[in-house]
Coordinates of C-alpha atoms in Angstrom, one line a residue:
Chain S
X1 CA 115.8 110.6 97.7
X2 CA 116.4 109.7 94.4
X3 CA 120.3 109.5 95.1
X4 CA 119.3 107.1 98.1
X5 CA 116.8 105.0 95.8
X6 CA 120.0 104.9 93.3
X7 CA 121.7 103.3 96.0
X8 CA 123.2 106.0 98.3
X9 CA 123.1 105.0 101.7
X10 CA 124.6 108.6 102.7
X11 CA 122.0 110.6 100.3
X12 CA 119.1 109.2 102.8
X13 CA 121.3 110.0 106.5
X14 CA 121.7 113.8 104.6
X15 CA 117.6 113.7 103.9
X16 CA 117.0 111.9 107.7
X17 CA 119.1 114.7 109.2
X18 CA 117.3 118.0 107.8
X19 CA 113.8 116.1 108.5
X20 CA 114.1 114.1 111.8
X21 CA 113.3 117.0 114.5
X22 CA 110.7 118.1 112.2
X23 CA 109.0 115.4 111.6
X24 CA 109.7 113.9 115.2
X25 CA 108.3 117.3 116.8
X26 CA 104.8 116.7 114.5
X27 CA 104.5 113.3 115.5
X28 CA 105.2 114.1 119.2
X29 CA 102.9 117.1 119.0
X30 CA 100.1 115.1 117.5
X31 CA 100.1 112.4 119.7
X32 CA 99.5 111.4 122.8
X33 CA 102.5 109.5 124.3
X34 CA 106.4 109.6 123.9
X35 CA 106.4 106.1 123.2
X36 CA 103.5 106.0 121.1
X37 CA 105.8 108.9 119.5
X38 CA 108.7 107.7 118.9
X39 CA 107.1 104.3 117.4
X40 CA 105.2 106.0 114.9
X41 CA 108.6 108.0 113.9
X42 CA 110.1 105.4 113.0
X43 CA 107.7 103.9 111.1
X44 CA 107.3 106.7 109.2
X45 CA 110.8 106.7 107.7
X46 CA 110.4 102.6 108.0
X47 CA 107.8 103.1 104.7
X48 CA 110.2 105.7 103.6
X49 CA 112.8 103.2 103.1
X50 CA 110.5 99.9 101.8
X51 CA 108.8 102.9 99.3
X52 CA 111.8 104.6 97.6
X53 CA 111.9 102.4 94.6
X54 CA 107.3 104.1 94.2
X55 CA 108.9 107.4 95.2
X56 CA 108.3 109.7 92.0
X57 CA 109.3 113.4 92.6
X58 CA 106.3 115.0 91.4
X59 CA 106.6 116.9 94.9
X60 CA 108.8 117.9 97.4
X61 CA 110.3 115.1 99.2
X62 CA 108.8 117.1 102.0
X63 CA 105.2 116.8 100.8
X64 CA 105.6 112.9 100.8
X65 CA 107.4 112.5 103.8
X66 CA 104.6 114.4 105.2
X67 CA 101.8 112.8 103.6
X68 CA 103.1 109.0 105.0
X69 CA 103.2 110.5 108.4
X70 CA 100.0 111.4 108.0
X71 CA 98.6 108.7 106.7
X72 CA 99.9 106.6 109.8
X73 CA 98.2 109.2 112.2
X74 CA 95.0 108.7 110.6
X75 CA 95.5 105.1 111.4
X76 CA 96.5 105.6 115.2
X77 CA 93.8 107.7 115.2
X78 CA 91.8 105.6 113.9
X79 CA 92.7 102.9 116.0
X80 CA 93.0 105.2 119.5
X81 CA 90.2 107.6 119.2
X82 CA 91.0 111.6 118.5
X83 CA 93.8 112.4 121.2
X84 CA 94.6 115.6 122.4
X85 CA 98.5 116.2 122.7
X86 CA 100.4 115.8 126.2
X87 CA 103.8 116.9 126.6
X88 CA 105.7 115.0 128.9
X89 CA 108.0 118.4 129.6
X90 CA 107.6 121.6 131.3
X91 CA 108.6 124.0 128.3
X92 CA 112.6 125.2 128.5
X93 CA 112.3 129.1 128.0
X94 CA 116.0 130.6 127.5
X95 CA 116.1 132.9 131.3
X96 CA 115.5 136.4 130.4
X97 CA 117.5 138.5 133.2
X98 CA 114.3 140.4 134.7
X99 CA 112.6 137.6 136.9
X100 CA 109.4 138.9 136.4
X101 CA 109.6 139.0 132.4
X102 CA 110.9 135.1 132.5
X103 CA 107.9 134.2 134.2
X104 CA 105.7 136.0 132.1
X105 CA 107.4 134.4 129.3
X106 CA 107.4 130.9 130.6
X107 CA 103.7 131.5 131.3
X108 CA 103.1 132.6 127.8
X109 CA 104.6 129.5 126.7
X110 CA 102.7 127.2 128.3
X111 CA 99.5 128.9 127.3
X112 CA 100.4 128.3 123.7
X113 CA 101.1 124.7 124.7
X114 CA 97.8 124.2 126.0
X115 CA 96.3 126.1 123.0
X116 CA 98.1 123.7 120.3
X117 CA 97.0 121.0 122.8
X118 CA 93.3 121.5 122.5
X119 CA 93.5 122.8 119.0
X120 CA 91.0 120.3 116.8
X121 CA 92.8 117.4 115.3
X122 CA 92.6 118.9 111.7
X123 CA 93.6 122.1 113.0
X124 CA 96.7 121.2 115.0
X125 CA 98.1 118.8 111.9
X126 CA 97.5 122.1 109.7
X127 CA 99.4 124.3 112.3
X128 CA 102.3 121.5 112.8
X129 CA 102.7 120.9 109.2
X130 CA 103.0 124.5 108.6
X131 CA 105.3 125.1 111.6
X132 CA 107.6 122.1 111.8
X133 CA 107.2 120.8 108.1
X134 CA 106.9 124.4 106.5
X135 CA 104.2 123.7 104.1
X136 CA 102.4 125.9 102.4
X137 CA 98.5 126.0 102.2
X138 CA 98.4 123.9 99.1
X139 CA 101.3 121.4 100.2
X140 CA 98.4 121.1 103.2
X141 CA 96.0 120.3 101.2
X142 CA 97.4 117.8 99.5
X143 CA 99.1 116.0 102.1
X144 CA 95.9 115.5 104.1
X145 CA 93.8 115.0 101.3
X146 CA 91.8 118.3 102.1
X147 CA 90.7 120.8 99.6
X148 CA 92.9 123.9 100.0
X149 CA 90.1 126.1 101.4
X150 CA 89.4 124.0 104.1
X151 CA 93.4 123.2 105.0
X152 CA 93.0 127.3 104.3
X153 CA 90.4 127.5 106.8
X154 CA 92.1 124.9 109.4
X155 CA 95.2 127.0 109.5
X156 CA 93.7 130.3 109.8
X157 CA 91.5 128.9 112.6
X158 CA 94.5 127.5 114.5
X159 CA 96.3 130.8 114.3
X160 CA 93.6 132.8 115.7
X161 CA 92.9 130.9 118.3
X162 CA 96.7 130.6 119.2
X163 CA 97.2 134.0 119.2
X164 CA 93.9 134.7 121.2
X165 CA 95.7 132.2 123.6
X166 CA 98.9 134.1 123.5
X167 CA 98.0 137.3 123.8
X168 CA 95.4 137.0 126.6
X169 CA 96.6 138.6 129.6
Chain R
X1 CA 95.7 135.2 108.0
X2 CA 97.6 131.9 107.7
X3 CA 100.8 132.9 108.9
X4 CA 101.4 134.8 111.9
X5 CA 105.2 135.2 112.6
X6 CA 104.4 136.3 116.0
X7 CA 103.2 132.7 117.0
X8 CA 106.0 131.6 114.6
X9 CA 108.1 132.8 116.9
X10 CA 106.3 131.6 120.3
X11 CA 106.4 128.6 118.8
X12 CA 110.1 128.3 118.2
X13 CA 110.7 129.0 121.4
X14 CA 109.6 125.9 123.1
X15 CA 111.2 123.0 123.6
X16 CA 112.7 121.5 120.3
X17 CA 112.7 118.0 121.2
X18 CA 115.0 115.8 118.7
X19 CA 114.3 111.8 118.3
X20 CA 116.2 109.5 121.0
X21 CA 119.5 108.1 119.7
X22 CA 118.9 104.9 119.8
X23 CA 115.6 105.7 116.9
X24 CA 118.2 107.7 115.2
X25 CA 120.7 104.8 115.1
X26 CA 118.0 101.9 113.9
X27 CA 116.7 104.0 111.1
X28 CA 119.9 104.7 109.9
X29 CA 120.8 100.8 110.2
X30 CA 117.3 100.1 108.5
X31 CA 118.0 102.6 105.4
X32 CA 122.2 101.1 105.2
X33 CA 120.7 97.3 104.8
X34 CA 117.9 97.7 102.9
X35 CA 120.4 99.5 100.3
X36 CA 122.9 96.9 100.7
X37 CA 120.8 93.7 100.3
X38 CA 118.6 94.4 97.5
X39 CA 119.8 97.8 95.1
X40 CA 117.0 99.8 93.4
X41 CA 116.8 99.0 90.0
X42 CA 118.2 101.9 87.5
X43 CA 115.3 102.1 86.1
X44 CA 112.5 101.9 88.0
X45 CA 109.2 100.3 86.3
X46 CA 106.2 102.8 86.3
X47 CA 102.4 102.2 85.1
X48 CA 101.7 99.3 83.6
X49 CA 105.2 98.4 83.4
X50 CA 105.7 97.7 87.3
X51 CA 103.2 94.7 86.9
X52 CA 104.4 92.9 84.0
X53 CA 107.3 91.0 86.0
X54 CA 104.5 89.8 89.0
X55 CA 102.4 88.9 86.3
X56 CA 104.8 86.9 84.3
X57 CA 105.9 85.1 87.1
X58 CA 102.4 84.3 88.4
X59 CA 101.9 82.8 85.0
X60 CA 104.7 80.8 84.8
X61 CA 104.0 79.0 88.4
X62 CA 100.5 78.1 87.4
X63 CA 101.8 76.9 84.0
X64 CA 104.2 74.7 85.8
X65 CA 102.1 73.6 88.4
X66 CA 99.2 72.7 85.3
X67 CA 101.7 70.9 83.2
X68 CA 103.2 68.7 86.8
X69 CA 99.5 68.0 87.9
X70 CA 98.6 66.9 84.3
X71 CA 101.9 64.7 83.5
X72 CA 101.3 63.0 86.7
X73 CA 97.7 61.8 86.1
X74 CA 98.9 60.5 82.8
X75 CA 101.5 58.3 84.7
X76 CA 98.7 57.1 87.0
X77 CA 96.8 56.2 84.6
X78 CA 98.8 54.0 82.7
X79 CA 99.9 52.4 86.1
X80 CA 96.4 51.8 86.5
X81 CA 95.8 50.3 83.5
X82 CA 98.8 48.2 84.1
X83 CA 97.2 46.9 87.2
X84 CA 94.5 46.1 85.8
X85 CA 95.7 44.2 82.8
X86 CA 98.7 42.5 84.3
X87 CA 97.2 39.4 85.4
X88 CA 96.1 38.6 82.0
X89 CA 99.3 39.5 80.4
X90 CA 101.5 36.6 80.9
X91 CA 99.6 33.5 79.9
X92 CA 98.8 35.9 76.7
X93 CA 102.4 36.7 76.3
X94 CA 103.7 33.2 76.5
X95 CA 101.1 32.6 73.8
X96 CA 102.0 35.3 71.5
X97 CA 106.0 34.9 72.1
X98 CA 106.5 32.2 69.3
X99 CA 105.2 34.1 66.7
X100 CA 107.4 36.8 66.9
X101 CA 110.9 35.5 68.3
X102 CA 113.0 38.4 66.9
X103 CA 111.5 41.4 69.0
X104 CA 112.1 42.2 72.2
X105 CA 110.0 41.9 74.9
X106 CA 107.9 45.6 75.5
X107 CA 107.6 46.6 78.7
X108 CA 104.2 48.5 77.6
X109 CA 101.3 46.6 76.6
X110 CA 99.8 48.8 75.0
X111 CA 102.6 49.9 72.7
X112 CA 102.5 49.8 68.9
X113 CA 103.1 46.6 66.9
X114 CA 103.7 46.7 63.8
X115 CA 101.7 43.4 63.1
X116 CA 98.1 43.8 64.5
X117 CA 98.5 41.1 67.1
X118 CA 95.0 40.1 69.0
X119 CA 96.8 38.3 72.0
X120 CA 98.7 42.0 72.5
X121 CA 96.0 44.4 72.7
X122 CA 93.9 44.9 75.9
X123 CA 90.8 43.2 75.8
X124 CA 87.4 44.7 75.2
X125 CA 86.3 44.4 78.5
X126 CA 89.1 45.7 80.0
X127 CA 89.4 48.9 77.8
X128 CA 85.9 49.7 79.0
X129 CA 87.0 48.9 82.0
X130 CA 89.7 51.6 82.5
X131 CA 87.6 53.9 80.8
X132 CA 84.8 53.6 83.5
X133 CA 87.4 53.8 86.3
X134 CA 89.1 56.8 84.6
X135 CA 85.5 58.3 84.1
X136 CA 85.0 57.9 87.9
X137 CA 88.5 59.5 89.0
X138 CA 87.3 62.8 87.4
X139 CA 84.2 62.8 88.6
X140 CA 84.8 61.8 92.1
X141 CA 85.8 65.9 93.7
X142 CA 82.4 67.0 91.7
X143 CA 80.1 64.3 92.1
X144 CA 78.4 62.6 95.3
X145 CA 80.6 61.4 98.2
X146 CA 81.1 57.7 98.4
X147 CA 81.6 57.2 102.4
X148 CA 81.0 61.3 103.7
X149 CA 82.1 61.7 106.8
X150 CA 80.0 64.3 108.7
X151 CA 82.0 67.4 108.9
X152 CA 83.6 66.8 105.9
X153 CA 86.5 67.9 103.5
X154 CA 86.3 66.1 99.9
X155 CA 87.6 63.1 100.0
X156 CA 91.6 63.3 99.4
X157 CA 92.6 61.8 96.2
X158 CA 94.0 58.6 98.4
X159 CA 90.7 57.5 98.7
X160 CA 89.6 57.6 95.5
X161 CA 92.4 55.7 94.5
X162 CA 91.6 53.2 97.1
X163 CA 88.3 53.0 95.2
X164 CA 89.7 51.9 91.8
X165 CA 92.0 49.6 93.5
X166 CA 89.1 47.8 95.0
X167 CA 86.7 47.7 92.3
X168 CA 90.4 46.8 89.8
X169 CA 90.4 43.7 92.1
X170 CA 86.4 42.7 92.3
X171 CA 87.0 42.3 88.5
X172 CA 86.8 38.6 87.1
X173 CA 90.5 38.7 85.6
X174 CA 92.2 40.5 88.9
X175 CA 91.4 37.7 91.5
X176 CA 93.8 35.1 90.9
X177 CA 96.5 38.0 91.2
X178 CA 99.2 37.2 93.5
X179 CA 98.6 39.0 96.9
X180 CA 102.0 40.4 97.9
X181 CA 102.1 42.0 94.3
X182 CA 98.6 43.8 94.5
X183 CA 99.3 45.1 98.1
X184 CA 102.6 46.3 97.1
X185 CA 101.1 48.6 94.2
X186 CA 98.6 49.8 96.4
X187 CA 100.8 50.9 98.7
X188 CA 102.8 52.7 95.6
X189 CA 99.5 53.9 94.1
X190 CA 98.2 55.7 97.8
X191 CA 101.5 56.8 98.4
X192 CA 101.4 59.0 94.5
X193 CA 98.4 60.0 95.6
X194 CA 99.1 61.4 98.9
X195 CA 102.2 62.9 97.5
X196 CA 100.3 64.4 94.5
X197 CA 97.1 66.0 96.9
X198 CA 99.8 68.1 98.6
X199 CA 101.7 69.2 95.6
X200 CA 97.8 70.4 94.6
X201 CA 97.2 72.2 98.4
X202 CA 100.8 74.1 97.8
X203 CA 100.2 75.2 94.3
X204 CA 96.7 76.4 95.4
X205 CA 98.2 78.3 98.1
X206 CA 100.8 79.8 96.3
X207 CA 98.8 81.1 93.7
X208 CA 96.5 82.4 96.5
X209 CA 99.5 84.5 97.7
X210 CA 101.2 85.6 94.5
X211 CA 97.3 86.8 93.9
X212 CA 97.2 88.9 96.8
X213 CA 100.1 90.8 95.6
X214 CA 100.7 91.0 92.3
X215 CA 97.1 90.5 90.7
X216 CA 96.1 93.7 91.0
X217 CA 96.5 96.4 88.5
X218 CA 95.9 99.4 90.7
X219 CA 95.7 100.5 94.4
X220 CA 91.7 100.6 93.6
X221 CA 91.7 97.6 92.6
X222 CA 94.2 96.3 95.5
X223 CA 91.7 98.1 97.7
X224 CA 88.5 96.7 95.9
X225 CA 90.4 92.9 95.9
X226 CA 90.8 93.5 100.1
X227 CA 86.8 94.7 100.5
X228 CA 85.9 91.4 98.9
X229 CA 87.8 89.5 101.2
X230 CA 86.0 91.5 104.2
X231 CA 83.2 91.0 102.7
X232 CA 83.3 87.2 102.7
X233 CA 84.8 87.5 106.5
X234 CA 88.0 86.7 105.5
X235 CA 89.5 88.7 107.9
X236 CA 92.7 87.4 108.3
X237 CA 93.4 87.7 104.5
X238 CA 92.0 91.0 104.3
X239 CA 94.6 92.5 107.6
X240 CA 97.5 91.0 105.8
X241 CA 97.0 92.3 102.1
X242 CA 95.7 95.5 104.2
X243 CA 99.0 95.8 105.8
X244 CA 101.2 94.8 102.7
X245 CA 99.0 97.8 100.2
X246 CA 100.0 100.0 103.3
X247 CA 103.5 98.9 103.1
X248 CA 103.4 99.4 99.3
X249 CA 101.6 102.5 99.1
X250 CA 102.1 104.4 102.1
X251 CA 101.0 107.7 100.7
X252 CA 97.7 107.1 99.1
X253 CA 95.2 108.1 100.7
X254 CA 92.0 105.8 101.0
X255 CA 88.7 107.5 100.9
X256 CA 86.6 107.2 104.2
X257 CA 84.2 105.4 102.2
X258 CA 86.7 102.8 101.0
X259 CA 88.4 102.5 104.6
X260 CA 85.3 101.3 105.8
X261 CA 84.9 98.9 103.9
X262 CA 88.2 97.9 104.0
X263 CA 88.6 98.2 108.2
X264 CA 88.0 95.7 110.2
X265 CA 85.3 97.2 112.6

């Protein structure tokens, strides 16, 4: 980032390209429509660019990216009411060769789908940021301005339940 | 229990869904041209620093704008005066001429002689005179409307010029003026005057928008500055410098307290 703020229009595609599917796959995940998705993406890396000259690395580039992305959900939020997420996709599961494992599998899937999908809002962002983002507890914290107990607490939640969702059978 | 690589791994296995091209392609284009038309400084102002070049500009376009509005109500004052002493000047003139063939003719009336000259200097009367009307210019926007209409802005500077012109020719010494002449600087003087009330409304909105941006010291502030403005239903106002403190910090995090009061509801 700081290469890119220096003037390095290649140092910000190299940054864009390890984030985008991240960072895409949060959004999408938090959100309710593709569109709505996609919009929201861009902006994200829209303030990215307008910001870099305020961009201070006192964190990982990560955390900031983060933090912006979730300051701009709190504002569709905001704006839309608490959404719950709706994936426009049945999930692609790579075929197993026993037919009756690959739709066990493909069922599993789906119930963790609809797990994350009526996960809390807090608790889903703590989940996505930890899956997609690969924050750690306190990286949580500070991106969604939580204390680290409770973004402790959000995660832990949205693991148990996931697993509970998983694992039922 | 915050990590859990068996849902780690569940979780990988769905779909990973990757932005559309086309998003890819105008970010990309968006990060290339904001690089290429304005480049980062080196150094990049932090603190108190970052303000110091807003703030020095902001100062420098009231300065200016105070020094234009000041030089021009001294030039419209001395045309004023002019109007009002002109018709007197000549037959004076012709009188004083003889006694001092050697100088040439002053364009000013009012300029300094070196010889204290009665028939030169304005008249008693008409030195009060100017004063009175100058008196009344700058009390005209604070005191009592002339002729209010009933929905009414102040009265543009125009009309209060229209004023002094009137009351310049109701004087004793202004009616034999020749017509032509009179209407001819009236037209001058409203024209200055219409010319000069916009210059005013620009300046004032400038500043207004310069404010917005740059007269803050801190995001708390910023924020503070935007709550006013919601606070006095400026609504408008308050969405834009909203939306430019978003652009400008779009990591900080406003409290719920402050969002509310910063939100339109």
């Amino acid at each position: 980032m700081l290469a890119y703020r220096g003037g390095d229009a290649g140092a910000f595609e190299t940054l864009y390209k390890r984030h985008r599917g991240g960072l895409y796959r949060f959004v999408l995940r938090a959100i309710k429509q593709r569109s709505s998705a996609e919009e929201l993406f861009q902006e994200v890396w829209i303030r990215v660019i307008e910001a870099r000259n305020r961009y201070a690395p006192q964190a990982r580039f990560t955390t900031w990216l983060y933090t912006i992305a979730h300051n701009l959900l709190v504002d569709h939020w905001r704006r839309k009411g608490l959404s719950l997420v709706q994936l426009d996709e049945e999930p692609a599961v790579a075929a197993p060769d026993n037919p009756a494992r690959q739709a066990e599998a493909r069922e599993t899937l789906a119930r963790l789908v609809h797990a994350i999908e009526a996960l809390p809002a807090a608790q889903r962002e703590a989940f996505l940021l930890h899956e997609e983002g690969g924050l750690s507890v306190a990286e949580i914290a500070a991106v969604t301005g939580a204390g680290e107990e409770a973004a402790k607490s959000r995660l832990r939640y949205a693991m148990a339940k996931l697993k509970a969702a998983v694992d039922e059978n | 229990m915050t990590d859990d690589p068996k849902i780690s791994q569940r979780y990988r296995e769905l779909p990973r869904e990757e932005p559309p091209r086309h998003v890819d392609e105008a970010i990309l284009a968006a990060a290339r041209r904001a690089v290429v038309s304005r480049p980062a400084p080196l150094v990049v102002p932090s603190g108190r620093r970052r303000w110091y070049f807003p703030l020095a500009a902001a100062a420098i376009i009231v300065l200016a704008v105070a020094v234009t509005i000041h030089v021009e109500r001294q030039e419209l004052d001395a045309e004023v005066f002019e109007a009002v002493t002109s018709p007197k000047a000549p037959p004076e003139e012709k009188v004083a001429q003889p006694e001092r063939p050697a100088e040439p003719a002053s364009p000013r009336v009012f300029a300094p002689d070196p010889k204290p000259q009665r028939q030169v200097e304005p008249p008693a009367p008409q030195a009060e005179q100017s004063r009175q009307l100058r008196a009344q210019r700058d009390a005209v926007p604070a005191g009592p409307r002339v002729a209010p209409a009933p929905s009414a802005a102040p009265p543009p500077p125009a009309a209060v010029e229209d004023q002094m012109l009137d009351k310049s020719q109701q004087t004793p010494a202004a009616v034999p003026q020749a017509k032509p002449e009179a209407a001819k600087r009236e037209a001058l003087m409203r024209e200055e005057a219409r010319a000069r009330a916009s210059r005013e409304a620009d300046a004032v909105s400038g500043a207004a928008g310069a404010r917005l941006s740059s007269a803050y010291a801190s995001p708390e502030q910023w924020l503070q500055g935007i709550a006013d403005l919601r606070r006095q239903g400026r609504h408008d106002e308050a969405d834009k410098a909203l939306a430019e403190f978003r652009r400008t910090y779009p990591d900080y995090k406003i409290s719920e307290a402050m969002l509310e009061k910063v939100e339109k509801k």
